[in-house]
Coordinates of C-alpha atoms in Angstrom, one line a residue:
Chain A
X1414 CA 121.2 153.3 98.5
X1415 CA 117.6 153.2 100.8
X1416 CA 115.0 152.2 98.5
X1417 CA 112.8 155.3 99.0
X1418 CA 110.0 155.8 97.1
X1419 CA 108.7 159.1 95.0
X1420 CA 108.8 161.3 97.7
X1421 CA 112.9 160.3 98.7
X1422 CA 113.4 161.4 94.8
X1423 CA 111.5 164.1 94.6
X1424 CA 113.6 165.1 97.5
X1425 CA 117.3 164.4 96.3
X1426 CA 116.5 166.0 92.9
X1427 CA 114.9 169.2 94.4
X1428 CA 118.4 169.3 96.5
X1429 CA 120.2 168.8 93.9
X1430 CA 118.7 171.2 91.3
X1431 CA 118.6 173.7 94.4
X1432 CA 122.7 173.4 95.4
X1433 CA 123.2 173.3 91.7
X1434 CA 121.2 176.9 90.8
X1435 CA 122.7 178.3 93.4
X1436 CA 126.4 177.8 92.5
X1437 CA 125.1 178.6 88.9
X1438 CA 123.4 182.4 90.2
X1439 CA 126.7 182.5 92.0
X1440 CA 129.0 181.8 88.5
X1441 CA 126.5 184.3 86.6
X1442 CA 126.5 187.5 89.0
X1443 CA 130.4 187.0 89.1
X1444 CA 130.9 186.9 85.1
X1445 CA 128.2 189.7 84.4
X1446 CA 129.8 191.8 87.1
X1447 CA 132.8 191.8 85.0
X1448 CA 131.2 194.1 82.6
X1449 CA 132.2 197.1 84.9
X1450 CA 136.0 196.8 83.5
X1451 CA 134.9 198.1 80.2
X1452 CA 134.8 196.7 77.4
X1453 CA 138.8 195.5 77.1
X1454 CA 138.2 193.9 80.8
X1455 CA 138.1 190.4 80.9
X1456 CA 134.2 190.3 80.5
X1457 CA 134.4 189.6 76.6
X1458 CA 136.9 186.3 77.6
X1459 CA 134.6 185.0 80.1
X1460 CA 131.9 185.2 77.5
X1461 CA 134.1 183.4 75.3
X1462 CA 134.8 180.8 77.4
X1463 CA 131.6 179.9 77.9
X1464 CA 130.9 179.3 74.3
X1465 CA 132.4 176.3 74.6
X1466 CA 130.4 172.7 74.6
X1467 CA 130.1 171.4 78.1
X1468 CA 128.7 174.8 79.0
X1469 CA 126.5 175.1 76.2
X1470 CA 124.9 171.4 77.3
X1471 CA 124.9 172.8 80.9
X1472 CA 122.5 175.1 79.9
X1473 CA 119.8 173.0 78.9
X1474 CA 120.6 171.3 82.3
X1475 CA 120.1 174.8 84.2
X1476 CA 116.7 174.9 82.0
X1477 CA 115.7 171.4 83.3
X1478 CA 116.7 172.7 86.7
X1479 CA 114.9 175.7 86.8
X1480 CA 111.6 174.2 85.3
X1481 CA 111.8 170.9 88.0
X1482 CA 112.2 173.0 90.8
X1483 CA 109.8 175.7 90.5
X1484 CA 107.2 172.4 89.8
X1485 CA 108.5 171.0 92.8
X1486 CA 108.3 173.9 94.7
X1487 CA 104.5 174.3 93.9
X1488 CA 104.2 170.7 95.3
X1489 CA 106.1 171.3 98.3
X1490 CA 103.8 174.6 98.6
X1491 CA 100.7 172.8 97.8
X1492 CA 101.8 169.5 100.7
X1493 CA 102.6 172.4 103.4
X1494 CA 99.5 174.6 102.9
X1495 CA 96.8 172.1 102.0
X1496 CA 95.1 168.9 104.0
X1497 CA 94.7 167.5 100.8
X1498 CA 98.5 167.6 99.5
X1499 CA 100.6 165.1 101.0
X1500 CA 97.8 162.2 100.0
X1501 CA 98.4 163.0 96.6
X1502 CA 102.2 163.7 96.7
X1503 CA 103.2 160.8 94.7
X1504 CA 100.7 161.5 91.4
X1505 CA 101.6 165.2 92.1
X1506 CA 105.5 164.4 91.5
X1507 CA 104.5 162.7 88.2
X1508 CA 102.9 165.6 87.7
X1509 CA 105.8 167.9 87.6
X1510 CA 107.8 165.4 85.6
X1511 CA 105.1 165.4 83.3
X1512 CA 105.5 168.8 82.8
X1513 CA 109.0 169.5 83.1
X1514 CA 109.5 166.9 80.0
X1515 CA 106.2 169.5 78.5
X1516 CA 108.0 172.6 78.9
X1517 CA 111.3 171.1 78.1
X1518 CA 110.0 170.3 74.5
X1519 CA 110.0 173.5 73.2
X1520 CA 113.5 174.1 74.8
X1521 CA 114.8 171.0 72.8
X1522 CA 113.2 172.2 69.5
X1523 CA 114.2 175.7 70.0
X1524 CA 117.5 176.1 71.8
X1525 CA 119.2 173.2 71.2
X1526 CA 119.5 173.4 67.1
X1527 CA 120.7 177.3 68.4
X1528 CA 123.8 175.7 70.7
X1529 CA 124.6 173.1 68.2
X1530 CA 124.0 175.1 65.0
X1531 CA 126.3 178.4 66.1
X1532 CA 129.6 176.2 67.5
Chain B
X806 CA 113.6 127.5 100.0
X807 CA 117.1 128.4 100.0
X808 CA 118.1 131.8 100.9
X809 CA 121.2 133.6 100.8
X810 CA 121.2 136.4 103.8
X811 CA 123.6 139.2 103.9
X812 CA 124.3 140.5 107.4
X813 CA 126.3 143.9 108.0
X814 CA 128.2 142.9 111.0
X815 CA 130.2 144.7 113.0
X816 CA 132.2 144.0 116.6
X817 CA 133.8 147.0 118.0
X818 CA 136.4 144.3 119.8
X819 CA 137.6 143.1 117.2
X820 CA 136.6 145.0 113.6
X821 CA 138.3 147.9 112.7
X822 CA 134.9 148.7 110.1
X823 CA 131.8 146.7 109.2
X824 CA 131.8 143.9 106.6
X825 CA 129.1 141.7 105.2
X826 CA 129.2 138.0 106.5
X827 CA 127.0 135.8 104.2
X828 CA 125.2 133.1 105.5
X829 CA 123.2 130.2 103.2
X830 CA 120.3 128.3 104.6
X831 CA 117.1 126.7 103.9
X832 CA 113.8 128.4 105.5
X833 CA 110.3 128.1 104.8
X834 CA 108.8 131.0 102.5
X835 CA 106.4 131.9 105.2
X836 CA 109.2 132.0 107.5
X837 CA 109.8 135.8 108.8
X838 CA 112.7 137.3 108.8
X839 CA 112.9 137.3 112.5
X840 CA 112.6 132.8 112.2
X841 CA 115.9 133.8 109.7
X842 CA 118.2 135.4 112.1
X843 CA 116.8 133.2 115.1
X844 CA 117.7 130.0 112.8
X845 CA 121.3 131.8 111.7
X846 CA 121.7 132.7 115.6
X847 CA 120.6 129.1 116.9
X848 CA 122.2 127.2 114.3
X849 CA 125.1 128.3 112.8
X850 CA 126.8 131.1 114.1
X851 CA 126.2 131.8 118.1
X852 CA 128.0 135.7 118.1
X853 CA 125.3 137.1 115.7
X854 CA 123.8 139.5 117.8
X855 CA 120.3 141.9 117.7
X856 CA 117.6 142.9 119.4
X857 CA 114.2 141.4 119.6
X858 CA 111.4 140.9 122.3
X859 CA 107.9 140.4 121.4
X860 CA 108.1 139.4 118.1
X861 CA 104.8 140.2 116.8
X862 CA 105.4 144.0 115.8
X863 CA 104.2 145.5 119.5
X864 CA 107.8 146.4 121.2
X865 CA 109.4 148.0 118.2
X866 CA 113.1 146.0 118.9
X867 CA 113.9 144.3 115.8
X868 CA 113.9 147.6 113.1
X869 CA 116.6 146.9 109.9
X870 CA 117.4 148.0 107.2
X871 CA 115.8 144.7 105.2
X872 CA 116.5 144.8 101.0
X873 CA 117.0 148.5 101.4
X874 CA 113.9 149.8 103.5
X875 CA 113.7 150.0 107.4
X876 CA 111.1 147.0 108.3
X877 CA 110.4 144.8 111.3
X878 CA 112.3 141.6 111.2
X879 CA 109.2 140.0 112.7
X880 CA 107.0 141.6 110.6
X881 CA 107.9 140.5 107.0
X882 CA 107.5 137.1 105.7
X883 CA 110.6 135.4 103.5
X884 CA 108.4 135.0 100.6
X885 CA 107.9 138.5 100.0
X886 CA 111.3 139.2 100.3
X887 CA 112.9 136.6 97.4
X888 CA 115.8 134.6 97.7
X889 CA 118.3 137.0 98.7
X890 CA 117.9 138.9 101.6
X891 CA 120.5 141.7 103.0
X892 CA 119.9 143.3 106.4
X893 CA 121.8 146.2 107.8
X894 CA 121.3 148.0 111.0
X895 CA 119.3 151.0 110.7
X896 CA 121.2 154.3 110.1
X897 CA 122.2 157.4 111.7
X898 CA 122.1 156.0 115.1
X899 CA 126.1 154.1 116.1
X900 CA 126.2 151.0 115.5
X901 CA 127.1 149.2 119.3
X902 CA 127.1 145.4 118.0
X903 CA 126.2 144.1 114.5
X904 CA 122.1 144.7 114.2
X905 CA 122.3 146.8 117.5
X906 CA 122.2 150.0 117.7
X907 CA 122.2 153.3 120.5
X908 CA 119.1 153.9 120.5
X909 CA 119.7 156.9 123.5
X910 CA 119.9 159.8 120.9
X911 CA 116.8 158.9 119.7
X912 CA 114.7 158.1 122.9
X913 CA 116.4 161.8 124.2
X914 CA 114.6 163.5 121.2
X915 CA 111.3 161.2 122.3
X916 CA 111.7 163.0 125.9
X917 CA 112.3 166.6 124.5
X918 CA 108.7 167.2 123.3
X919 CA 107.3 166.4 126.4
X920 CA 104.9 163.2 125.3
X921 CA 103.0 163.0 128.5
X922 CA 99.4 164.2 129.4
X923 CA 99.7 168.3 130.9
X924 CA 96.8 169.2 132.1
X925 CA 97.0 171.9 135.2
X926 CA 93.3 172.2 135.9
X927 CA 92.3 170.3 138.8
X928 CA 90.8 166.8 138.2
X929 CA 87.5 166.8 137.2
X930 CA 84.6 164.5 139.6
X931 CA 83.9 162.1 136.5
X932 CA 86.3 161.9 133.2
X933 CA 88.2 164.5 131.1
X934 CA 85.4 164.1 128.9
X935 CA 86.5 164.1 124.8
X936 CA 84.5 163.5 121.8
X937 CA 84.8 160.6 119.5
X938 CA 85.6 163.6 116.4
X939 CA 88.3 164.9 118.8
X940 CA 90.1 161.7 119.6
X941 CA 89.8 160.3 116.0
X942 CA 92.0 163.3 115.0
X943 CA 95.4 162.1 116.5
X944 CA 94.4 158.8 117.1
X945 CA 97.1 157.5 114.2
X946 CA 100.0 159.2 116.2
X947 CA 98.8 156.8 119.2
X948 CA 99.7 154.0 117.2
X949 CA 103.8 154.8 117.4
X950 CA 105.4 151.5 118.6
X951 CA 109.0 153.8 118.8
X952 CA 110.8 151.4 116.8
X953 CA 112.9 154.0 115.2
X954 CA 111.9 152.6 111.2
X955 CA 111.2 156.2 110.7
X956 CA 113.7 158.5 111.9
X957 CA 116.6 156.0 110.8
X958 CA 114.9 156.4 107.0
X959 CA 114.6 160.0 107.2
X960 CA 117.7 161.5 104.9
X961 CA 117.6 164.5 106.9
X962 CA 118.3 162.7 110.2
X963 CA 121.0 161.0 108.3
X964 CA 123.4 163.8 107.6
X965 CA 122.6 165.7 110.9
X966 CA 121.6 163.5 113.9
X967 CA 120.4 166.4 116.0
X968 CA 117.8 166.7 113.9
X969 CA 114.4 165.8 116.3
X970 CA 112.9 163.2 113.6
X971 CA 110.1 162.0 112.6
X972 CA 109.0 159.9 115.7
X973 CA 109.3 162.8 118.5
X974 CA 107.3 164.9 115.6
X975 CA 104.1 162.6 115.8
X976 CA 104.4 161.9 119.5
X977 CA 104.0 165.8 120.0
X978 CA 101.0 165.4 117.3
X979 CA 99.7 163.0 119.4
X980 CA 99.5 165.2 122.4
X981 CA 99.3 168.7 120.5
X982 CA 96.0 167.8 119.1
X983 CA 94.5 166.4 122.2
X984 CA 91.6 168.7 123.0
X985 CA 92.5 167.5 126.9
X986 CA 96.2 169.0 126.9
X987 CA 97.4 172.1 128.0
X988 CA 101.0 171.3 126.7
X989 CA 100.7 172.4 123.3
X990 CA 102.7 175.6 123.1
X991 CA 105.5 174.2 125.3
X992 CA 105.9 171.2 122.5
X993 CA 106.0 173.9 119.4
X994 CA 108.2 176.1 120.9
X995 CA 110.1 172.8 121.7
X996 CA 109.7 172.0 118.2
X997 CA 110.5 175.3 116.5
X998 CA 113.9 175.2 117.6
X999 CA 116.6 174.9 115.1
X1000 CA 116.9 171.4 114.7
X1001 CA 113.5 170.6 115.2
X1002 CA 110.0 170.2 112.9
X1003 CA 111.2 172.2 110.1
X1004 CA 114.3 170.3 109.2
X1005 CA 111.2 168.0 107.7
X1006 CA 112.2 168.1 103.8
X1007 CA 108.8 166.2 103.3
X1008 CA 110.9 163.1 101.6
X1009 CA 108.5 160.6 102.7
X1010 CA 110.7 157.6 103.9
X1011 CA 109.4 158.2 106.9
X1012 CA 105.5 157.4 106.4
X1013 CA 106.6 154.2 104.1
X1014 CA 108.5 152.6 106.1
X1015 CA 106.3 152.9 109.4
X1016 CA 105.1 149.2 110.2
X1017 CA 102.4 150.3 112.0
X1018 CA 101.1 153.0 108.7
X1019 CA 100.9 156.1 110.4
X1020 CA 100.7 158.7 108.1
X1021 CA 103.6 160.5 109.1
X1022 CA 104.3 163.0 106.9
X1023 CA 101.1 164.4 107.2
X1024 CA 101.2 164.4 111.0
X1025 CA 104.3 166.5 110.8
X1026 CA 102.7 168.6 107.7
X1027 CA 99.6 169.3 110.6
X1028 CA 102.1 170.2 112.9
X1029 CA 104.0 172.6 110.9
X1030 CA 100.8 174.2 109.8
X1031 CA 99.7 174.6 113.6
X1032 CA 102.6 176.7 114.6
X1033 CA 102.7 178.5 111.4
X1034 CA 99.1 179.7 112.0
X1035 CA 99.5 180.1 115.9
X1036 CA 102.0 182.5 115.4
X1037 CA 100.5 184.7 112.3

């Protein structure tokens, strides 16, 4: 592994959170479309599979995935459109840690007791 | 000190894929890793091969891959480095003979943004006269040795070698933003292409491992924003 510095994570984990929502929009469209064959269609199945644990802990990881990248992205946003950005990049991917682990608080005290609690 | 080096080799004669040949010797701590090699070369195994010319971090021949960063082997002392040192040559370029690489691909995407003076006007009686404000704005990008450290650590350039990189990117700032050129829209048309400036995923590896500290990134953020706003 090249022993990159802030910036070569920042990078992998935006990639990764991007590929990762994108296959997980793709999932979501496809089982919600299935409502169109009524309500005996196999809409009411998918649902029910998806009640089960590793998808219920995937969740929280979409969460953390939606929340790092749309930080990220305001970092990337700020680096491309400002002089200023790219000096800064490093404190300003703290930054959106910083917050991610913020915002994922109230998704810890909130959602999680709901996945575990409702098995 | 005793240190244990770690040398990717490879010899297209006779190696069907790389391996790691270890080699255990005693070096002074201000040694560089250059003195290393040279001693591992000189003394114990003759077939070791790599390139290196000046040796004081002007000709940009001895980049590696050094503990996991792309450095100058003549530019970083033993002592900073521990007693176990690994060196691999850079990537994304093919590998011809253990630390050697082809460096063509790389030097082809030098020549593809044009980094050469343009200036159709007819020469002036005196100078091309330019402030000191005007040259101190690309005057990093004139510092580029073309030693490759920052292309080869780009992760972009890893996974799609067409990609221009990092280097041709700030020796087309270095010209761009030369109030004496007349090249500038022929380099970011260049540079607009499909493999070219945007492929920049703004990772960094480029601007920390640049021995000669160019601030890279933001030499290819300036150029991005150029063309952006040229066009709009």
């Amino acid at each position: 592994m090249y022993r990159g510095r802030e910036g070569q994570w920042a990078f992998l984990l935006h990639r990764i959170s991007g590929v990762a929502l994108a296959l997980y929009l793709l999932l979501h469209v496809i089982d919600i479309s299935l409502v169109m064959y009524g309500p005996d269609g196999p809409f009411n199945a998918f649902l029910g599979f998806y009640h089960q644990w590793p998808f219920r802990i995937g969740l929280v990881a979409v969460m953390a995935g939606v929340v790092y990248h749309a930080f990220n992205g305001l970092r990337i946003i700020i680096m491309d459109f400002t002089g200023w950005g790219v000096k800064y990049q490093a404190v300003m991917w703290y930054g959106v840690l910083a917050l991610t682990a913020i915002v994922g608080v109230p998704v810890l005290v909130k959602v999680i007791p709901e996945i575990i609690g409702r098995a | 000190m005793k240190v244990n080096v770690k040398i990717k080799r490879f010899n297209p004669e006779a190696d069907k894929r790389p391996y790691w040949a270890e080699y255990s010797l005693e070096v002074r701590e201000t040694d560089r890793v250059l003195d290393v090699i040279n001693q591992i070369k000189w003394e114990m195994d003759g077939s070791l091969s790599y390139r290196r010319s000046c040796a004081h971090g002007i000709c940009g021949s001895d980049a590696m891959l050094i503990n996991g960063v792309n450095r100058l082997a003549c530019k970083i002392l033993v002592r900073d480095l521990g007693e176990v040192i690994n060196i691999e040559p850079i990537r994304g370029l093919p590998v011809l003979k253990d630390l050697i690489v082809d460096m063509e691909p790389f030097f082809d995407s030098y020549k593809a943004v044009l980094p050469f003076f343009i200036n159709e006007d007819p020469e002036p009686p005196t100078e091309r006269y330019q402030s000191a404000e005007d040259r101190e704005i690309f005057d990093a990008s004139t510092k580029c040795i073309l030693c490759a450290c920052c292309t080869t650590s780009c992760p972009v350039f890893w996974t799609n070698g067409r990609y221009i990189g990092p280097a041709a990117i700030v020796n087309a700032h270095r010209f761009i933003f030369d109030s004496r050129d007349q090249g500038a829209d022929e380099r970011l048309q260049i540079l607009n292409q499909s493999n070219g400036l945007w492929r920049c995923r703004t990772a960094y590896n480029c601007t920390e491992a640049c021995p000669r500290d160019i601030p890279i990134t933001k030499a290819i953020e300036e150029v991005k924003r150029e063309l952006l706003w040229r066009r709009a």
